Structure formats: structure tokens, C-alpha cells
Amino acid sequence: MQDLATKFANLTIQSDFIFKKVMSRKRICKHLLEELLQIEIADIKYLEAEKTIDPNYNSHGIRLDIIVADDKNTHYNLEMQVKNNKNPHTDTNVLPKRSRYYQALLDFDLLQAGQPYDLLPPTFIIFICVFDFFKQGNYVYTFKKRCLENLKLEPPDEATTMILNTKGTHGDISKDIKSFYDYVNNHIVTTYFTKQIDDEISYLKLDTKVRREFMLMEARLLDERREGEAVGIAKGEAKEKLATAKRLFSMELSVQDVAKATSLPIEQVEALQAEQSCK
């Protein structure tokens, strides 16, 4: 396992950490949006980098990479996606419903309590993927709602999801977007735009504050992983003890003997015995 200093030195634009830092530079983020959407943007403002939206205590919170709004109040959420993750329990890809959930919670965050729905601003959820999710070869996949009975009908909800495919082979994209794809894929500088990005990454890696921030972030993530592993082990051990207790009850051992053999609290063993006797 490489040390953190080496890991930091080897970071590329594909890293969430570097991507957020680079896109926090207004001139780079603004130009990327202009080239992607083929529009002119007078200015953008950052609402919050890596914003966590969690509407209530029992919902599934999300952490958004970059959220910006332009001068016309259109809101953009930019996300870098390196892995085409699957749910291990269902073997289904998570990206489509992840984008649906991002859109729902972004709308939730943008509409203040008591405000009418028509005040929701136009939104773009943009996933920059280093894989072709749909395997059609498109540079860009753009999604809006359509009426199945009449595909020309589009509800004017002003919500758009864009899935960018840096491995694409065809479609109508600008020279700078194509160069951005090449840079993401292979770290190749072919335009002034990607030179700006490459220079910015070089500056970031020379900044001791940025390096320290990365080190602290990695240490925190490591602690969270270890804590999660410890909780998982504890749950596994508890489940195994309960299974053992049930087997011992089937052998007609007493509550005291089962508690001693499994190290479970006597109260828990008594509750388990009562549960078993009801079956």
C-alpha cells in the first residue's frame, strides 16, 4: 500500500479530491459548462463544494461534489464517476437511481419551505463517467422526461440529467470537451483549456495546505472504514452467538449453561428461550 505522500503526488483529475479542487476554479468550471452546453454564461457562483444534503434523520443523505448557479439561476451539479458500481445484493448498476435521488434531494434543498413549486430553478445533474454506461459510444447522453404516448411532448420541469462518456467515439461535442475527455482518460494536454487544468493540478500539488487537507481527509476515511469493519465484525459475532444459543437450546441445556457457553447476558438468553418456546 503506497504511503499518503506518494498517493497525493499521483492524484489525477479522476480523483474526487482533485476534481473538486479544479472545478472550484471559476474560470475552469464556467468554461466547461459553456462548452458542454454550447451557451454563454456571464458568471457562476458556488453554492457549496461537497455539499451534504440530508432532509431528515432517517433518510439517505448524499454528498454532492460541485454545485454552482449561473447568472440566469440555472443550477448545475457536477460529479466525477470513476467506477460503474453495482449493488452487490441485487447485481444492478446504481448510477440511474443515484441520479434520480440526486435530482430529488437537490430540488428539496433548492425549494424553501412555503415557496411555490414554480420557483424551482432549472437544474442539470452532470455525471462525468470514465466508462460507457449505455455502451452506445455516445460522447454525451442527455435525459429529459417524455410522454410515451407522444414522444414530442416534454413536461417543462426544466430538469436535465447528462451522463458524459469520456470513452465515447461519436457525437457532437466541442474541441475543448473532446480535449477534456482525453485529459481525463490519459492525462494528455492538447488545448489551452486542458493546459489550464493541468497547471492548476500542478499548483495544487505544490500547496502544503492542500496536501495537509488531503492527508487529514484520508486519515478520517481510514478511521471510518476501520470503525465500519469493527461494527461489522461485532454484528457477525453477535449473530453467531445467537445461532449457537439456539442450537444449545435444542440440546435442552439450561438458560444458565447457554449464557455461560455463549457469553450472552442472561436476560437476552431468557428472551431467546421464550421466543423459541413460542415457535
mmCIF file of C-alpha atoms in Angstrom:
data_model
loop_
_atom_site.group_PDB
_atom_site.id
_atom_site.type_symbol
_atom_site.label_atom_id
_atom_site.label_comp_id
_atom_site.label_asym_id
_atom_site.label_seq_id
_atom_site.Cartn_x
_atom_site.Cartn_y
_atom_site.Cartn_z
ATOM 1 C CA MET A 1 0.000 0.000 0.000
ATOM 2 C CA GLN A 2 1.530 3.301 -1.094
ATOM 3 C CA ASP A 3 2.041 5.980 1.545
ATOM 4 C CA LEU A 4 -0.151 9.078 1.561
ATOM 5 C CA ALA A 5 2.582 11.365 0.194
ATOM 6 C CA THR A 6 3.029 9.117 -2.858
ATOM 7 C CA LYS A 7 -0.730 8.764 -3.253
ATOM 8 C CA PHE A 8 -1.135 12.542 -3.205
ATOM 9 C CA ALA A 9 1.649 13.005 -5.785
ATOM 10 C CA ASN A 10 -0.068 10.514 -8.107
ATOM 11 C CA LEU A 11 -3.563 12.040 -7.936
ATOM 12 C CA THR A 12 -5.208 12.923 -11.259
ATOM 13 C CA ILE A 13 -8.385 14.718 -12.338
ATOM 14 C CA GLN A 14 -10.203 11.398 -11.826
ATOM 15 C CA SER A 15 -9.718 11.746 -8.075
ATOM 16 C CA ASP A 16 -12.746 13.263 -6.333
ATOM 17 C CA PHE A 17 -10.411 15.379 -4.227
ATOM 18 C CA ILE A 18 -8.566 16.900 -7.214
ATOM 19 C CA PHE A 19 -11.726 17.174 -9.334
ATOM 20 C CA LYS A 20 -13.434 19.260 -6.646
ATOM 21 C CA LYS A 21 -10.388 21.491 -6.268
ATOM 22 C CA VAL A 22 -10.036 22.064 -10.016
ATOM 23 C CA MET A 23 -13.756 22.713 -10.547
ATOM 24 C CA SER A 24 -13.671 25.166 -7.665
ATOM 25 C CA ARG A 25 -11.712 27.439 -10.034
ATOM 26 C CA LYS A 26 -14.417 29.585 -11.595
ATOM 27 C CA ARG A 27 -12.780 30.084 -14.993
ATOM 28 C CA ILE A 28 -12.374 26.308 -15.485
ATOM 29 C CA CYS A 29 -15.826 25.264 -14.274
ATOM 30 C CA LYS A 30 -17.562 28.069 -16.201
ATOM 31 C CA HIS A 31 -15.759 27.228 -19.441
ATOM 32 C CA LEU A 32 -16.533 23.513 -19.079
ATOM 33 C CA LEU A 33 -20.262 24.266 -18.715
ATOM 34 C CA GLU A 34 -20.233 26.710 -21.626
ATOM 35 C CA GLU A 35 -18.504 24.247 -23.935
ATOM 36 C CA LEU A 36 -20.645 21.322 -22.857
ATOM 37 C CA LEU A 37 -23.991 23.115 -23.235
ATOM 38 C CA GLN A 38 -22.884 25.462 -26.034
ATOM 39 C CA ILE A 39 -24.153 28.530 -24.188
ATOM 40 C CA GLU A 40 -22.667 31.750 -22.862
ATOM 41 C CA ILE A 41 -22.599 32.212 -19.102
ATOM 42 C CA ALA A 42 -21.920 35.657 -17.717
ATOM 43 C CA ASP A 43 -20.924 34.388 -14.273
ATOM 44 C CA ILE A 44 -21.296 31.487 -11.859
ATOM 45 C CA LYS A 45 -21.437 31.358 -8.097
ATOM 46 C CA TYR A 46 -20.592 28.413 -5.874
ATOM 47 C CA LEU A 47 -23.355 27.354 -3.536
ATOM 48 C CA GLU A 48 -21.163 24.887 -1.699
ATOM 49 C CA ALA A 49 -18.471 22.386 -2.659
ATOM 50 C CA GLU A 50 -19.060 18.828 -1.477
ATOM 51 C CA LYS A 51 -22.433 19.734 -0.021
ATOM 52 C CA THR A 52 -24.211 17.142 2.105
ATOM 53 C CA ILE A 53 -27.992 17.116 1.763
ATOM 54 C CA ASP A 54 -29.836 15.135 4.423
ATOM 55 C CA PRO A 55 -33.502 16.169 4.770
ATOM 56 C CA ASN A 56 -34.233 14.150 7.905
ATOM 57 C CA TYR A 57 -32.666 11.780 10.386
ATOM 58 C CA ASN A 58 -33.720 8.529 8.692
ATOM 59 C CA SER A 59 -33.166 9.419 5.044
ATOM 60 C CA HIS A 60 -30.149 8.512 2.921
ATOM 61 C CA GLY A 61 -28.001 11.648 2.718
ATOM 62 C CA ILE A 62 -25.937 12.476 -0.360
ATOM 63 C CA ARG A 63 -22.654 14.297 -0.756
ATOM 64 C CA LEU A 64 -22.559 16.476 -3.853
ATOM 65 C CA ASP A 65 -19.206 17.335 -5.428
ATOM 66 C CA ILE A 66 -19.744 20.747 -7.020
ATOM 67 C CA ILE A 67 -22.917 22.863 -7.095
ATOM 68 C CA VAL A 68 -22.938 26.161 -8.992
ATOM 69 C CA ALA A 69 -25.590 28.561 -10.225
ATOM 70 C CA ASP A 70 -25.223 30.813 -13.259
ATOM 71 C CA ASP A 71 -26.444 34.351 -13.823
ATOM 72 C CA LYS A 72 -29.856 33.026 -15.009
ATOM 73 C CA ASN A 73 -30.299 30.975 -11.818
ATOM 74 C CA THR A 74 -29.756 27.646 -13.557
ATOM 75 C CA HIS A 75 -28.175 25.229 -11.083
ATOM 76 C CA TYR A 76 -25.537 22.661 -12.002
ATOM 77 C CA ASN A 77 -24.277 19.672 -10.036
ATOM 78 C CA LEU A 78 -21.015 18.200 -11.378
ATOM 79 C CA GLU A 79 -19.890 14.722 -10.325
ATOM 80 C CA MET A 80 -16.880 12.608 -11.322
ATOM 81 C CA GLN A 81 -17.702 8.888 -11.652
ATOM 82 C CA VAL A 82 -14.736 6.529 -11.980
ATOM 83 C CA LYS A 83 -16.420 3.206 -11.173
ATOM 84 C CA ASN A 84 -19.613 1.762 -12.612
ATOM 85 C CA ASN A 85 -20.696 0.432 -9.225
ATOM 86 C CA LYS A 86 -23.246 -2.317 -8.678
ATOM 87 C CA ASN A 87 -25.350 -3.175 -5.665
ATOM 88 C CA PRO A 88 -23.774 -6.464 -4.505
ATOM 89 C CA HIS A 89 -27.132 -7.720 -3.229
ATOM 90 C CA THR A 90 -29.127 -7.118 -6.440
ATOM 91 C CA ASP A 91 -26.330 -7.025 -9.048
ATOM 92 C CA THR A 92 -27.870 -3.859 -10.536
ATOM 93 C CA ASN A 93 -25.981 -0.709 -11.519
ATOM 94 C CA VAL A 94 -26.538 2.132 -9.076
ATOM 95 C CA LEU A 95 -25.953 5.115 -11.405
ATOM 96 C CA PRO A 96 -29.501 5.539 -12.838
ATOM 97 C CA LYS A 97 -31.301 5.624 -9.497
ATOM 98 C CA ARG A 98 -28.445 7.539 -7.938
ATOM 99 C CA SER A 99 -29.067 10.315 -10.483
ATOM 100 C CA ARG A 100 -32.800 10.172 -9.705
ATOM 101 C CA TYR A 101 -32.108 10.535 -5.988
ATOM 102 C CA TYR A 102 -29.625 13.371 -6.549
ATOM 103 C CA GLN A 103 -32.243 15.266 -8.549
ATOM 104 C CA ALA A 104 -34.931 14.756 -5.905
ATOM 105 C CA LEU A 105 -32.780 15.910 -2.995
ATOM 106 C CA LEU A 106 -31.307 18.815 -4.942
ATOM 107 C CA ASP A 107 -34.864 20.034 -5.619
ATOM 108 C CA PHE A 108 -35.691 19.524 -1.954
ATOM 109 C CA ASP A 109 -32.750 21.717 -0.984
ATOM 110 C CA LEU A 110 -33.491 24.434 -3.546
ATOM 111 C CA LEU A 111 -37.148 24.963 -2.635
ATOM 112 C CA GLN A 112 -37.560 26.743 0.667
ATOM 113 C CA ALA A 113 -40.441 25.859 2.980
ATOM 114 C CA GLY A 114 -43.658 27.546 1.927
ATOM 115 C CA GLN A 115 -42.406 28.547 -1.533
ATOM 116 C CA PRO A 116 -44.479 27.627 -4.609
ATOM 117 C CA TYR A 117 -43.164 24.828 -6.825
ATOM 118 C CA ASP A 118 -42.791 27.101 -9.850
ATOM 119 C CA LEU A 119 -39.851 28.804 -8.114
ATOM 120 C CA LEU A 120 -37.719 25.678 -8.580
ATOM 121 C CA PRO A 121 -34.840 26.756 -10.851
ATOM 122 C CA PRO A 122 -33.661 24.829 -13.928
ATOM 123 C CA THR A 123 -31.204 22.107 -12.936
ATOM 124 C CA PHE A 124 -28.543 19.988 -14.598
ATOM 125 C CA ILE A 125 -27.207 16.851 -12.911
ATOM 126 C CA ILE A 126 -23.955 16.082 -14.771
ATOM 127 C CA PHE A 127 -22.055 12.829 -14.258
ATOM 128 C CA ILE A 128 -18.594 12.708 -15.850
ATOM 129 C CA CYS A 129 -18.074 8.950 -16.328
ATOM 130 C CA VAL A 130 -14.831 7.278 -17.378
ATOM 131 C CA PHE A 131 -16.897 4.354 -18.683
ATOM 132 C CA ASP A 132 -19.696 3.981 -21.229
ATOM 133 C CA PHE A 133 -22.704 3.126 -19.081
ATOM 134 C CA PHE A 134 -25.060 2.585 -22.028
ATOM 135 C CA LYS A 135 -22.450 1.024 -24.344
ATOM 136 C CA GLN A 136 -23.666 3.073 -27.328
ATOM 137 C CA GLY A 137 -20.446 5.002 -27.908
ATOM 138 C CA ASN A 138 -22.006 8.451 -27.399
ATOM 139 C CA TYR A 139 -19.880 11.233 -26.006
ATOM 140 C CA VAL A 140 -22.937 12.544 -24.137
ATOM 141 C CA TYR A 141 -26.265 11.050 -23.061
ATOM 142 C CA THR A 142 -28.857 13.725 -22.231
ATOM 143 C CA PHE A 143 -32.102 12.842 -20.479
ATOM 144 C CA LYS A 144 -35.371 14.693 -20.034
ATOM 145 C CA LYS A 145 -38.850 13.392 -19.302
ATOM 146 C CA ARG A 146 -41.011 12.422 -22.311
ATOM 147 C CA CYS A 147 -44.619 11.341 -22.839
ATOM 148 C CA LEU A 148 -44.683 7.715 -24.022
ATOM 149 C CA GLU A 149 -47.893 8.305 -25.978
ATOM 150 C CA ASN A 150 -46.376 11.284 -27.786
ATOM 151 C CA LEU A 151 -42.590 11.500 -27.649
ATOM 152 C CA LYS A 152 -42.705 15.121 -28.819
ATOM 153 C CA LEU A 153 -44.361 16.131 -25.552
ATOM 154 C CA GLU A 154 -41.958 17.205 -22.819
ATOM 155 C CA PRO A 155 -43.115 18.455 -19.411
ATOM 156 C CA PRO A 156 -41.496 21.860 -18.809
ATOM 157 C CA ASP A 157 -39.994 20.872 -15.460
ATOM 158 C CA GLU A 158 -36.552 22.170 -16.544
ATOM 159 C CA ALA A 159 -34.731 19.177 -15.027
ATOM 160 C CA THR A 160 -31.937 17.625 -17.102
ATOM 161 C CA THR A 161 -29.564 14.750 -16.428
ATOM 162 C CA MET A 162 -26.408 14.419 -18.506
ATOM 163 C CA ILE A 163 -24.174 11.361 -18.412
ATOM 164 C CA LEU A 164 -20.854 12.144 -20.081
ATOM 165 C CA ASN A 165 -18.839 9.263 -21.508
ATOM 166 C CA THR A 166 -15.133 10.096 -21.708
ATOM 167 C CA LYS A 167 -14.613 6.836 -23.626
ATOM 168 C CA GLY A 168 -17.101 7.877 -26.329
ATOM 169 C CA THR A 169 -16.425 7.711 -30.046
ATOM 170 C CA HIS A 170 -19.167 9.777 -31.662
ATOM 171 C CA GLY A 171 -21.489 12.712 -31.124
ATOM 172 C CA ASP A 172 -21.416 16.489 -31.388
ATOM 173 C CA ILE A 173 -19.036 17.924 -28.806
ATOM 174 C CA SER A 174 -16.661 20.873 -28.930
ATOM 175 C CA LYS A 175 -12.905 20.642 -29.340
ATOM 176 C CA ASP A 176 -12.392 21.637 -25.715
ATOM 177 C CA ILE A 177 -14.783 18.979 -24.398
ATOM 178 C CA LYS A 178 -13.015 16.355 -26.506
ATOM 179 C CA SER A 179 -9.669 17.551 -25.146
ATOM 180 C CA PHE A 180 -11.106 17.420 -21.618
ATOM 181 C CA TYR A 181 -12.116 13.785 -22.220
ATOM 182 C CA ASP A 182 -8.617 12.969 -23.469
ATOM 183 C CA TYR A 183 -7.142 14.605 -20.400
ATOM 184 C CA VAL A 184 -9.420 12.689 -18.032
ATOM 185 C CA ASN A 185 -8.633 9.399 -19.770
ATOM 186 C CA ASN A 186 -4.927 9.682 -20.482
ATOM 187 C CA HIS A 187 -3.605 12.895 -18.907
ATOM 188 C CA ILE A 188 -2.942 14.307 -22.386
ATOM 189 C CA VAL A 189 -2.759 18.098 -22.804
ATOM 190 C CA THR A 190 -3.978 19.081 -26.274
ATOM 191 C CA THR A 191 -5.588 22.515 -25.829
ATOM 192 C CA TYR A 192 -5.159 25.670 -23.804
ATOM 193 C CA PHE A 193 -8.163 24.572 -21.724
ATOM 194 C CA THR A 194 -6.556 21.298 -20.634
ATOM 195 C CA LYS A 195 -3.263 23.127 -20.073
ATOM 196 C CA GLN A 196 -5.110 25.359 -17.599
ATOM 197 C CA ILE A 197 -6.409 22.261 -15.814
ATOM 198 C CA ASP A 198 -3.002 20.590 -15.806
ATOM 199 C CA ASP A 199 -1.325 23.734 -14.485
ATOM 200 C CA GLU A 200 -3.937 24.027 -11.752
ATOM 201 C CA ILE A 201 -3.301 20.456 -10.627
ATOM 202 C CA SER A 202 0.440 21.135 -10.559
ATOM 203 C CA TYR A 203 -0.134 24.207 -8.380
ATOM 204 C CA LEU A 204 -2.409 22.228 -6.060
ATOM 205 C CA LYS A 205 0.243 19.570 -5.533
ATOM 206 C CA LEU A 206 2.763 22.220 -4.517
ATOM 207 C CA ASP A 207 0.384 23.722 -1.947
ATOM 208 C CA THR A 208 1.216 22.399 1.518
ATOM 209 C CA LYS A 209 -2.263 23.330 2.810
ATOM 210 C CA VAL A 210 -3.902 21.246 0.087
ATOM 211 C CA ARG A 211 -1.576 18.327 0.828
ATOM 212 C CA ARG A 212 -2.384 18.561 4.541
ATOM 213 C CA GLU A 213 -6.110 18.672 3.759
ATOM 214 C CA PHE A 214 -5.774 15.502 1.675
ATOM 215 C CA MET A 215 -3.836 13.736 4.434
ATOM 216 C CA LEU A 216 -6.484 14.617 7.038
ATOM 217 C CA MET A 217 -9.288 13.516 4.714
ATOM 218 C CA GLU A 218 -7.605 10.161 4.053
ATOM 219 C CA ALA A 219 -6.984 9.635 7.779
ATOM 220 C CA ARG A 220 -10.640 10.339 8.517
ATOM 221 C CA LEU A 221 -11.798 7.934 5.786
ATOM 222 C CA LEU A 222 -9.453 5.255 7.125
ATOM 223 C CA ASP A 223 -10.878 5.689 10.620
ATOM 224 C CA GLU A 224 -14.425 5.430 9.214
ATOM 225 C CA ARG A 225 -13.547 2.238 7.325
ATOM 226 C CA ARG A 226 -11.971 0.689 10.416
ATOM 227 C CA GLU A 227 -14.967 1.657 12.523
ATOM 228 C CA GLY A 228 -17.292 0.135 9.932
ATOM 229 C CA GLU A 229 -15.257 -3.066 9.833
ATOM 230 C CA ALA A 230 -15.309 -3.271 13.638
ATOM 231 C CA VAL A 231 -19.093 -2.821 13.702
ATOM 232 C CA GLY A 232 -19.459 -5.489 11.008
ATOM 233 C CA ILE A 233 -17.291 -7.941 12.960
ATOM 234 C CA ALA A 234 -19.233 -7.245 16.165
ATOM 235 C CA LYS A 235 -22.561 -7.844 14.388
ATOM 236 C CA GLY A 236 -21.225 -11.069 12.899
ATOM 237 C CA GLU A 237 -20.054 -12.316 16.281
ATOM 238 C CA ALA A 238 -23.392 -11.455 17.902
ATOM 239 C CA LYS A 239 -25.274 -13.296 15.143
ATOM 240 C CA GLU A 240 -23.033 -16.335 15.594
ATOM 241 C CA LYS A 241 -23.617 -16.341 19.359
ATOM 242 C CA LEU A 242 -27.386 -16.280 18.861
ATOM 243 C CA ALA A 243 -27.177 -19.178 16.412
ATOM 244 C CA THR A 244 -25.076 -21.129 18.916
ATOM 245 C CA ALA A 245 -27.560 -20.375 21.696
ATOM 246 C CA LYS A 246 -30.415 -21.715 19.581
ATOM 247 C CA ARG A 247 -28.511 -24.943 18.913
ATOM 248 C CA LEU A 248 -27.783 -25.352 22.618
ATOM 249 C CA PHE A 249 -31.451 -24.878 23.470
ATOM 250 C CA SER A 250 -32.291 -27.666 21.016
ATOM 251 C CA MET A 251 -29.963 -29.859 23.118
ATOM 252 C CA GLU A 252 -32.101 -28.940 26.181
ATOM 253 C CA LEU A 253 -29.365 -27.032 28.032
ATOM 254 C CA SER A 254 -30.416 -24.636 30.767
ATOM 255 C CA VAL A 255 -30.524 -20.860 30.419
ATOM 256 C CA GLN A 256 -27.537 -20.571 32.744
ATOM 257 C CA ASP A 257 -25.465 -23.055 30.731
ATOM 258 C CA VAL A 258 -26.323 -21.364 27.425
ATOM 259 C CA ALA A 259 -25.434 -17.940 28.824
ATOM 260 C CA LYS A 260 -22.121 -19.278 30.119
ATOM 261 C CA ALA A 261 -21.270 -21.021 26.834
ATOM 262 C CA THR A 262 -22.084 -18.026 24.621
ATOM 263 C CA SER A 263 -21.149 -15.129 26.965
ATOM 264 C CA LEU A 264 -24.574 -13.617 26.253
ATOM 265 C CA PRO A 265 -26.381 -11.672 29.005
ATOM 266 C CA ILE A 266 -28.757 -13.881 30.975
ATOM 267 C CA GLU A 267 -31.676 -11.565 30.110
ATOM 268 C CA GLN A 268 -31.007 -11.936 26.377
ATOM 269 C CA VAL A 269 -30.790 -15.729 26.706
ATOM 270 C CA GLU A 270 -34.082 -15.830 28.626
ATOM 271 C CA ALA A 271 -35.739 -13.708 25.915
ATOM 272 C CA LEU A 272 -34.356 -16.028 23.256
ATOM 273 C CA GLN A 273 -35.664 -19.093 25.144
ATOM 274 C CA ALA A 274 -39.127 -17.523 25.361
ATOM 275 C CA GLU A 275 -39.022 -16.760 21.654
ATOM 276 C CA GLN A 276 -38.001 -20.342 20.845
ATOM 277 C CA SER A 277 -40.754 -21.811 23.009
ATOM 278 C CA CYS A 278 -43.387 -19.783 21.154
ATOM 279 C CA LYS A 279 -42.444 -21.364 17.819
#
